[in-house]
mmCIF file of C-alpha atoms and ligand atoms in Angstrom:
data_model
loop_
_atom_site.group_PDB
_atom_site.id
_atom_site.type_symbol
_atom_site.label_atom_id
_atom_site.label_comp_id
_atom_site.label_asym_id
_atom_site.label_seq_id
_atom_site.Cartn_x
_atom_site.Cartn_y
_atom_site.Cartn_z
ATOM 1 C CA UNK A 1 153.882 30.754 153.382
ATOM 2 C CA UNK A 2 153.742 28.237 150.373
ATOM 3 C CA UNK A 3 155.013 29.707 147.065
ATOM 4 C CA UNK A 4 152.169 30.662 144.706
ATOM 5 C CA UNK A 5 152.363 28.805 141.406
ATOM 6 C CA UNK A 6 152.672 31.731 139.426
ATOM 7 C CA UNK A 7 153.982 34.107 141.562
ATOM 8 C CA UNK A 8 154.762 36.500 138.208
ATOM 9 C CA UNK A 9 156.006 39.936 138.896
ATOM 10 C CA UNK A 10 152.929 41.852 137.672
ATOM 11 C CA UNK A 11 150.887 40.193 140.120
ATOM 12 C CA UNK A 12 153.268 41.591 142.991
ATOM 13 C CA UNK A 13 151.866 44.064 145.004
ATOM 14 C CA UNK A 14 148.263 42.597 144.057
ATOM 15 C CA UNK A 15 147.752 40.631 147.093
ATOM 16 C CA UNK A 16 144.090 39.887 146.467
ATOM 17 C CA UNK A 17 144.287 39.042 142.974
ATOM 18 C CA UNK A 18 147.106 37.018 143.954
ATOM 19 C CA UNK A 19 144.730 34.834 147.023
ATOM 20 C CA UNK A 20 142.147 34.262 144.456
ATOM 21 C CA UNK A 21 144.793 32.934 141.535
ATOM 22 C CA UNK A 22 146.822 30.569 143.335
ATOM 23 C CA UNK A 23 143.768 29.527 145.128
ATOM 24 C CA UNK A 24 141.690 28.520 141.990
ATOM 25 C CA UNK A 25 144.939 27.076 140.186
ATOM 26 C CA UNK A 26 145.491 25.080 142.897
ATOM 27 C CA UNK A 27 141.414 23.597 142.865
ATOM 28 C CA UNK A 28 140.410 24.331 139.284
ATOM 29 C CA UNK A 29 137.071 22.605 139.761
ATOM 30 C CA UNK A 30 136.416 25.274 142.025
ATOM 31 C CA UNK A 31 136.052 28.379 139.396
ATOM 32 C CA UNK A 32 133.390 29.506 138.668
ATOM 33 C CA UNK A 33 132.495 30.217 134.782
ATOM 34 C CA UNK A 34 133.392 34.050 134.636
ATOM 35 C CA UNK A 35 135.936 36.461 136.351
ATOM 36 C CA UNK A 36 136.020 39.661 135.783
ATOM 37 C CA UNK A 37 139.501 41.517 136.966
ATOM 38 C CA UNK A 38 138.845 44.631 137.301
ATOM 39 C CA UNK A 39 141.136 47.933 138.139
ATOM 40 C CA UNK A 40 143.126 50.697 136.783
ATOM 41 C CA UNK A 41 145.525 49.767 133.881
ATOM 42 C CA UNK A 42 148.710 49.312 133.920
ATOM 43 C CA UNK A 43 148.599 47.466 136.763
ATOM 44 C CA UNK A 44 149.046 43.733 135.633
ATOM 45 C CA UNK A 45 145.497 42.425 134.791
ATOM 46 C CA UNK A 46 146.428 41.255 131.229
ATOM 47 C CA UNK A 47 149.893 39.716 131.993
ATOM 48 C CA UNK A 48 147.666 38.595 135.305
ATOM 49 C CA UNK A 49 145.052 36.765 132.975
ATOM 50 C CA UNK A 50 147.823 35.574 130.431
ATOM 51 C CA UNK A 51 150.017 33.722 133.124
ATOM 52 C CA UNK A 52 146.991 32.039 134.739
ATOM 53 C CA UNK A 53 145.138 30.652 131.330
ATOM 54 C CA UNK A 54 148.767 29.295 130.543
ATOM 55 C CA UNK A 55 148.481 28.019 134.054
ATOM 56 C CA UNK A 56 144.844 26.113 133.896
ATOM 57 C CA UNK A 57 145.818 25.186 130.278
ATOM 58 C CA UNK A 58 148.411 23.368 130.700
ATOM 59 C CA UNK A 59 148.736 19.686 130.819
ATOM 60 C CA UNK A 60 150.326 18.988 133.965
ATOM 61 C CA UNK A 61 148.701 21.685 136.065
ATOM 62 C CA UNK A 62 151.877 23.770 136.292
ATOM 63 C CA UNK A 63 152.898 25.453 133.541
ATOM 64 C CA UNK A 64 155.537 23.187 132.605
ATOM 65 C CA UNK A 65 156.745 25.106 129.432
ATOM 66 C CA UNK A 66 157.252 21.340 128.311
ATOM 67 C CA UNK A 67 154.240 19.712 127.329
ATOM 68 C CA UNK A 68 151.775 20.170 124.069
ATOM 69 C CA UNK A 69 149.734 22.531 125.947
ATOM 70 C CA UNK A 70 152.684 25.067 127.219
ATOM 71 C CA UNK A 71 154.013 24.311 123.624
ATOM 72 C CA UNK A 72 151.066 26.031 121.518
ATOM 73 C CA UNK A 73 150.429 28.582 124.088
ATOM 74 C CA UNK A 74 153.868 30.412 123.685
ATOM 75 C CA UNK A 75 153.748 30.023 119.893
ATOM 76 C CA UNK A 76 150.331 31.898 120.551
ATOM 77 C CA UNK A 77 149.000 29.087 118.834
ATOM 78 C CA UNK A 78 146.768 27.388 121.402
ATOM 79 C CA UNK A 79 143.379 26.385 120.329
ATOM 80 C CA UNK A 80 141.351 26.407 122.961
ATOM 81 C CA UNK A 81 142.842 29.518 124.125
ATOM 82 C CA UNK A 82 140.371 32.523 122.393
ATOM 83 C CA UNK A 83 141.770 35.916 123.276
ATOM 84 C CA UNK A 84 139.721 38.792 121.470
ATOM 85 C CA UNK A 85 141.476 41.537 119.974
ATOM 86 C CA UNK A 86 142.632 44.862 122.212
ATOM 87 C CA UNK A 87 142.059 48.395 120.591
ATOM 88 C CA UNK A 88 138.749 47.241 118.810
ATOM 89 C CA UNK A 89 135.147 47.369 119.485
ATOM 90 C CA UNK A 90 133.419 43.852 119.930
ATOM 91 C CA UNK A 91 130.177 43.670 117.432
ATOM 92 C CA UNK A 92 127.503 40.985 117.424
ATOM 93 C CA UNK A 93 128.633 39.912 113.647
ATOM 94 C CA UNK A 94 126.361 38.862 110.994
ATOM 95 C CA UNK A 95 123.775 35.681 111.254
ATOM 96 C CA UNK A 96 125.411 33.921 108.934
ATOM 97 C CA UNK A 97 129.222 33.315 108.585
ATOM 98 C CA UNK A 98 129.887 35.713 111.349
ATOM 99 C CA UNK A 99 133.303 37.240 110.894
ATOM 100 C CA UNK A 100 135.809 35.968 113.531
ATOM 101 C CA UNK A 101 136.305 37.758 116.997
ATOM 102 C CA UNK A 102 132.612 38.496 116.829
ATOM 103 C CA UNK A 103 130.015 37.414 119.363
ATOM 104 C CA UNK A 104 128.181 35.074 117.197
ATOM 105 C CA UNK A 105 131.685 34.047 115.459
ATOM 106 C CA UNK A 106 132.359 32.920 119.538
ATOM 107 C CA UNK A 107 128.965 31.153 120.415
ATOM 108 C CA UNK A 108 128.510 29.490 116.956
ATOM 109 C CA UNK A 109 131.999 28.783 115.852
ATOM 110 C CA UNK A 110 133.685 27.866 119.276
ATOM 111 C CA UNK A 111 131.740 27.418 122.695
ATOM 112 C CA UNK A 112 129.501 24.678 121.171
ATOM 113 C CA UNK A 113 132.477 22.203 120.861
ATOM 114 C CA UNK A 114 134.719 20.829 123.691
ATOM 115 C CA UNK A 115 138.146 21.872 123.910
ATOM 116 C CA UNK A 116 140.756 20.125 121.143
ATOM 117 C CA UNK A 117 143.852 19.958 123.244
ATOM 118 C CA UNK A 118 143.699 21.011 126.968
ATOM 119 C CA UNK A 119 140.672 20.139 129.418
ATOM 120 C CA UNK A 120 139.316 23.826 129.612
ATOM 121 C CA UNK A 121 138.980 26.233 126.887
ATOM 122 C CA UNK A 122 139.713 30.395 128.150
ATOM 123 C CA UNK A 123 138.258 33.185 126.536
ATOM 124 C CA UNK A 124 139.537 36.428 127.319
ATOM 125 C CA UNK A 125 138.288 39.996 126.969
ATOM 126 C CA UNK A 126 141.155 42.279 127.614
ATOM 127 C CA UNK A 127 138.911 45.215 127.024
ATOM 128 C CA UNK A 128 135.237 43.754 127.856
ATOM 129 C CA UNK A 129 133.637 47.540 127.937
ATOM 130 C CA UNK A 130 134.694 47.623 124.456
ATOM 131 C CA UNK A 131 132.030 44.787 123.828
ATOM 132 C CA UNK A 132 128.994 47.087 122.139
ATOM 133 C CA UNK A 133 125.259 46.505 123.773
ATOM 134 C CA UNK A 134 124.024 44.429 121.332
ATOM 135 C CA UNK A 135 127.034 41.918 121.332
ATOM 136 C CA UNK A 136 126.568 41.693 125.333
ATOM 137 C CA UNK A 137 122.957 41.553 125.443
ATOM 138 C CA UNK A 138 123.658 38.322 123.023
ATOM 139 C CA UNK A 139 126.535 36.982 125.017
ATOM 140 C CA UNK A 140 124.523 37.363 128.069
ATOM 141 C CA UNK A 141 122.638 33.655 128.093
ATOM 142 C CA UNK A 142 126.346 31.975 128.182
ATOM 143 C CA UNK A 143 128.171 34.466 130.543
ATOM 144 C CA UNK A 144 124.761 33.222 132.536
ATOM 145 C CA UNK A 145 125.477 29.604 132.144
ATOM 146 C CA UNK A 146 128.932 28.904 130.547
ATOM 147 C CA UNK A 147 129.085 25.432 129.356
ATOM 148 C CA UNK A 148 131.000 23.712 132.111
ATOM 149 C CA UNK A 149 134.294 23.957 130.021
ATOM 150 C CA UNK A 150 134.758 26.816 129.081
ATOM 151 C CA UNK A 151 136.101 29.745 131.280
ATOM 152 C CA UNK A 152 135.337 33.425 130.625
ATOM 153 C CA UNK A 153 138.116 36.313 131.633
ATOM 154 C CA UNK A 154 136.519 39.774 131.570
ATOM 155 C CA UNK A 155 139.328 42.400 132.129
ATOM 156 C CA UNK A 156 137.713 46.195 132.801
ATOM 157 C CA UNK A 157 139.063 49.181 134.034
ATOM 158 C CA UNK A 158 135.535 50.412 135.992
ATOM 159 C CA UNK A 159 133.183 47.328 137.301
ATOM 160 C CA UNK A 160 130.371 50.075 135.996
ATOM 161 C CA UNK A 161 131.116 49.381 132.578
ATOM 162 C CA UNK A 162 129.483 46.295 132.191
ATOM 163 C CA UNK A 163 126.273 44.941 133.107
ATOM 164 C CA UNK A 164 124.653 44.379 136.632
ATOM 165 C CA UNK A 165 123.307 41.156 135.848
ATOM 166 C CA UNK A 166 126.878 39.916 133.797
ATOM 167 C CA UNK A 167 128.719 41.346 137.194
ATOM 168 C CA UNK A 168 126.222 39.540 139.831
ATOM 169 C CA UNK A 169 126.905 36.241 138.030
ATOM 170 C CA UNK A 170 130.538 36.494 137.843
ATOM 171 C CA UNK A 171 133.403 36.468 140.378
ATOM 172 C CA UNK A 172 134.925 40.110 140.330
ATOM 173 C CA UNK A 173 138.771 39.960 141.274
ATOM 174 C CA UNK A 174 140.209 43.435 142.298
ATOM 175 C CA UNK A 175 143.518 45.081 140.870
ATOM 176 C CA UNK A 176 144.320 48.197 142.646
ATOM 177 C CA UNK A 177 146.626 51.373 141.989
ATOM 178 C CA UNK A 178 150.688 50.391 143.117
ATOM 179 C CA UNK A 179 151.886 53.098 145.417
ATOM 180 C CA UNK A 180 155.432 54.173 144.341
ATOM 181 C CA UNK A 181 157.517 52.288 146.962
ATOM 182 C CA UNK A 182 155.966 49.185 145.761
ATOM 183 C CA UNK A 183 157.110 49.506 142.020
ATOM 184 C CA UNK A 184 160.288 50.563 143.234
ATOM 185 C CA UNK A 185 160.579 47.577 145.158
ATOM 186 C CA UNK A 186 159.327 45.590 142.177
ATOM 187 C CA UNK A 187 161.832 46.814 139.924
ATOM 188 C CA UNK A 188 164.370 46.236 142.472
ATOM 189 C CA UNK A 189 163.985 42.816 142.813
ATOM 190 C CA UNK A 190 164.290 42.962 146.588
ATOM 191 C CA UNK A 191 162.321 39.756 148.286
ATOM 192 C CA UNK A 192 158.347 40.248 148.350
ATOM 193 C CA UNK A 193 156.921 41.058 151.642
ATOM 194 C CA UNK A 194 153.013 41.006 151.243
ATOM 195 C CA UNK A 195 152.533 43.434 154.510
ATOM 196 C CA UNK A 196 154.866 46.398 152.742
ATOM 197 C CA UNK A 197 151.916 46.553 149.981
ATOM 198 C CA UNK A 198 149.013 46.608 152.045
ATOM 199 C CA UNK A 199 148.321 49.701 152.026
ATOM 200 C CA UNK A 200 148.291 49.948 148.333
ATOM 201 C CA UNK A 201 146.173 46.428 147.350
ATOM 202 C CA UNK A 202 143.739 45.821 150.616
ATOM 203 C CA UNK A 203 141.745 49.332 150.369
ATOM 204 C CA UNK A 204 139.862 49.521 147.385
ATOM 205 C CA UNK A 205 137.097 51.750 148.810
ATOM 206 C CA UNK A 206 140.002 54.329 149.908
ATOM 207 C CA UNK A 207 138.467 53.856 153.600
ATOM 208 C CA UNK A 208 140.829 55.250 156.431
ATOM 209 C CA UNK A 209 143.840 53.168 156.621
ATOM 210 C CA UNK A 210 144.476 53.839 160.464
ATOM 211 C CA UNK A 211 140.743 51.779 160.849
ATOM 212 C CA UNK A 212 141.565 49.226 158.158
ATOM 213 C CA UNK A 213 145.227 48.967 160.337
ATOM 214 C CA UNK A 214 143.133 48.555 163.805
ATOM 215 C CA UNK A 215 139.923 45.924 162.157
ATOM 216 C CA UNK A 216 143.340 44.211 160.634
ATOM 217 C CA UNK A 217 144.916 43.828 164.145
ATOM 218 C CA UNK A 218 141.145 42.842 165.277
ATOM 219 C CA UNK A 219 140.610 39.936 162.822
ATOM 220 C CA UNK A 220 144.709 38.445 163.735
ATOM 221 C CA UNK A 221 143.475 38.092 167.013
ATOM 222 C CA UNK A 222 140.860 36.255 166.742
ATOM 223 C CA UNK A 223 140.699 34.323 163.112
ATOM 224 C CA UNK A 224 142.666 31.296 164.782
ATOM 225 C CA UNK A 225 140.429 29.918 167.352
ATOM 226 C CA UNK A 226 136.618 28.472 167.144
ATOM 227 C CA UNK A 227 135.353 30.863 170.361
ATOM 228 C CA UNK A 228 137.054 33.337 169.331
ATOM 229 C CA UNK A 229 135.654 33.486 166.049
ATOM 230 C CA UNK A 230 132.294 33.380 167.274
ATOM 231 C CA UNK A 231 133.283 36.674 169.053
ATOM 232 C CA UNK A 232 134.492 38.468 166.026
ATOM 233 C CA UNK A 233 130.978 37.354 164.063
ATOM 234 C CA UNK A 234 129.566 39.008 167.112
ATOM 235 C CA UNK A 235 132.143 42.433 166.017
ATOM 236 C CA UNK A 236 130.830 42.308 162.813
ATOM 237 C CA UNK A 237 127.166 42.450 163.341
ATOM 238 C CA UNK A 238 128.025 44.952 165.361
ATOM 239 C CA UNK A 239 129.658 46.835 163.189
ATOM 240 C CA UNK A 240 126.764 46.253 160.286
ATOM 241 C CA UNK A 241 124.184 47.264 163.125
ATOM 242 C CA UNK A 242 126.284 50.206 164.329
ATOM 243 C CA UNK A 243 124.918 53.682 161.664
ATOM 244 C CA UNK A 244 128.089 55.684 162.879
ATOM 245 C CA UNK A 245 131.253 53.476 162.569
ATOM 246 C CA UNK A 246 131.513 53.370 158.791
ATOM 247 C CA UNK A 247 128.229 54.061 157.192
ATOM 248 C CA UNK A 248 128.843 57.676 155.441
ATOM 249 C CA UNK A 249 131.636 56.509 153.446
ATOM 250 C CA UNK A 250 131.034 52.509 152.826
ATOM 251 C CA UNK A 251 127.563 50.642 152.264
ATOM 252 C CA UNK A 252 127.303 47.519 154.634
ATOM 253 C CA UNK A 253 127.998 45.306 151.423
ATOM 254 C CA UNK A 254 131.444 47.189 150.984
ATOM 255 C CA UNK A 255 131.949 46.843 154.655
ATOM 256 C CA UNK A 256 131.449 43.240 154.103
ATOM 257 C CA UNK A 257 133.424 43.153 151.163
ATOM 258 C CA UNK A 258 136.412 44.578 152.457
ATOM 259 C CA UNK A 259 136.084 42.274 155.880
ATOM 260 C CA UNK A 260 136.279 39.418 153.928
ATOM 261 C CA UNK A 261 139.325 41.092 151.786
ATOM 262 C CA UNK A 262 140.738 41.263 155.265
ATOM 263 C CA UNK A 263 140.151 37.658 156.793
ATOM 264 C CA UNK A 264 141.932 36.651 152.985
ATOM 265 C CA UNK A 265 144.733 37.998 153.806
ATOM 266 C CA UNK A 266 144.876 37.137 157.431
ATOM 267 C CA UNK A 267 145.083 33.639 156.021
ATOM 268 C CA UNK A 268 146.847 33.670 153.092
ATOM 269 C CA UNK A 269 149.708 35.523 155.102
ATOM 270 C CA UNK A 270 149.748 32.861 157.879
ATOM 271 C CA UNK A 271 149.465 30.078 155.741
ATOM 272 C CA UNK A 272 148.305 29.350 152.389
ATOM 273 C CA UNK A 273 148.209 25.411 152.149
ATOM 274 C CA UNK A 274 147.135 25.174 155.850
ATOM 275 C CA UNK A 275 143.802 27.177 155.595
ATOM 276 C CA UNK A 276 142.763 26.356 151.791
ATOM 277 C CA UNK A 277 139.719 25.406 153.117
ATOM 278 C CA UNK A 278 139.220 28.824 154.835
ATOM 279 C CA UNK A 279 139.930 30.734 152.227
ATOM 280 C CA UNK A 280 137.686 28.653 150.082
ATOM 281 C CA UNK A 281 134.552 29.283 152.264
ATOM 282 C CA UNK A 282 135.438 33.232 152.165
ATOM 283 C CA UNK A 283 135.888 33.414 148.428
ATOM 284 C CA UNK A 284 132.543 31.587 148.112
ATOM 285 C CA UNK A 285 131.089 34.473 150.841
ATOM 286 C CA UNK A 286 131.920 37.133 148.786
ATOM 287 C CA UNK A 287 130.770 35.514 145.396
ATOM 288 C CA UNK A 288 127.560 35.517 146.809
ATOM 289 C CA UNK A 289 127.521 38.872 148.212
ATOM 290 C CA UNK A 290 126.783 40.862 145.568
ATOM 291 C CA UNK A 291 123.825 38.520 144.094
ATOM 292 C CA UNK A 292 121.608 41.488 145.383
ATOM 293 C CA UNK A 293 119.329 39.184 147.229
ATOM 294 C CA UNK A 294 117.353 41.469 149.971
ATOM 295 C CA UNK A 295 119.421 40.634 153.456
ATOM 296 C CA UNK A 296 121.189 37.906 152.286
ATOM 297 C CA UNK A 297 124.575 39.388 153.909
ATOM 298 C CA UNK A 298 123.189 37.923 157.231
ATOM 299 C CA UNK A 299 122.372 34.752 156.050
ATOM 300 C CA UNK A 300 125.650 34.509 154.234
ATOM 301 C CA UNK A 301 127.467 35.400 157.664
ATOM 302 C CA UNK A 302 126.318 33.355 159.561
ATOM 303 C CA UNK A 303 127.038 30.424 156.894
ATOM 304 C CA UNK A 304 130.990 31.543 156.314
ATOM 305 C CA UNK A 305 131.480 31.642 160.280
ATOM 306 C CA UNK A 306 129.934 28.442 160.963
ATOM 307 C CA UNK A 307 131.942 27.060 158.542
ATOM 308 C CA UNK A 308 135.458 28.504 159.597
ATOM 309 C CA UNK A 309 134.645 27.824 162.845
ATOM 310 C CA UNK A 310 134.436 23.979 161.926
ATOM 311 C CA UNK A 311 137.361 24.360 160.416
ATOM 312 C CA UNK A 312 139.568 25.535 163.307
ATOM 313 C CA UNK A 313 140.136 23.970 166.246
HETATM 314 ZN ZN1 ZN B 1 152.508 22.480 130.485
#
């Protein structure tokens, strides 16, 4: 496995958070205009959000440290890097000369004009449920259509908290609880080993590990090979169409969702640079999944394994 370009420590442990970060700093042009990372705090969304704006800001693409870009953004200086305030409710502000770190301060004052000094401006919310009705109602429009260079970072603790509409629109990245082990390991410093955190970062409906464990072992088998992918669509539908196998504790979207989480890691763990593409066509599957169009999950299947299976051989 390739080394992530910002493999930071708080991200540890986070393997899906991770998949989605590395993947999108690797193709920029292939973000889409909000994210919303969502979890428990405390468990490296902020430092998360921090490392990967200094990432995408940054002149070279790598977070050099070196160049004008890496410069302002560890003076806390960078310009076209708008973080709003933590600890404080986010108002609407007045009509005219609205005060800054207001919503109107952000859509009159900043999002109209391109970035000065890097090719992407980043605005994060490290507390978005903190932004009050009115203020979201009126940021709405432009979560809708952010201008092309600008990037939105929601950060919330509960998905809940913010709007259907602002949630279907976005990309939601998942941070999940550590168990103990893994912090210890963390602070320990001993070598990361993706598999020793799975149980803590790849169930985020709290669905019976031994099952997650045995569709894991399913999905290894047979993510590697065109025909054999066809079979595992085949498991899946299956698996939708079945009432009994998981349908009291997940909805067929979660089942979905947490499929694809699966066939992420699957890939990522083989090999990251190798099956970009893959993991491209699954992120994109699970964008779309939640855009509450009526059956659209079967569409959307058969679209993501057509396209993997073009991609293997
Ligand atoms: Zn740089």
């Amino acid at each position: 496995m390739s080394v992530a370009p910002f493999s930071i420590e708080e991200t540890r442990g986070q393997e899906v958070a991770l998949s989605y970060l590395s993947y999108f700093a690797k193709f920029p042009d292939k973000l889409p205009g909000v994210l919303i990372f969502h979890g428990p705090d405390g468990v490296g969304k902020w430092h998360a959000a921090e490392r990967f704006a200094r990432h995408l800001l940054c002149l070279r693409g790598t977070s050099c440290g070196d160049c004008e870009s890496c410069r302002l953004f560890m003076r806390g200086l960078h310009p076209d890097y708008i973080q709003f305030p933590r600890n404080k409710n986010i108002a609407i502000g007045k009509e005219k000369d609205p005060d800054e770190f207001t919503v109107r301060w952000l859509l009159y004052h900043k999002i109209p004009f391109k970035p000065h000094t890097s090719h992407k401006r980043i605005v994060l919310f490290p507390e978005s449920q903190r932004i009050n009705h009115e203020a979201e109602t009126t940021l709405l429009k432009t979560l809708e259509e952010p201008p092309s260079h600008t990037l939105f970072i929601l950060l919330v603790n509960d998905l809940n908290l913010l709007k259907k509409t602002i949630v279907s629109r976005s990309l939601a990245i998942p941070f999940h609880y550590l168990n103990q082990s893994a912090i210890r390991e963390i602070r320990s410093h001993v070598s990361f080993e993706g598999r020793k955190f799975f149980g803590g970062s790849l169930n985020p409906f709290e669905f019976d590990q031994d099952i997650i464990d045995e569709w894991l072992g399913t999905i290894r088998e047979h993510a590697f090979d065109s025909l054999l992918l066809l079979k595992l669509e085949n498991w899946v539908r299956e698996r939708m169409a079945d009432k009994k196998s998981f349908k009291e504790v997940l909805s067929t979207i979660d089942f979905l969702d947490l499929f694809s989480l699966l066939l992420l890691y699957v890939y990522r763990e083989k090999d990251f640079d190798l099956y970009a593409k893959h993991i491209q066509a699954i992120l994109e599957f699970k964008s779309k999944l939640h855009s509450q169009i009526p059956a659209i999950e079967y569409f959307l299947i058969s679209k993501l394994f057509s396209q993997l299976a073009s991609y293997t051989h």
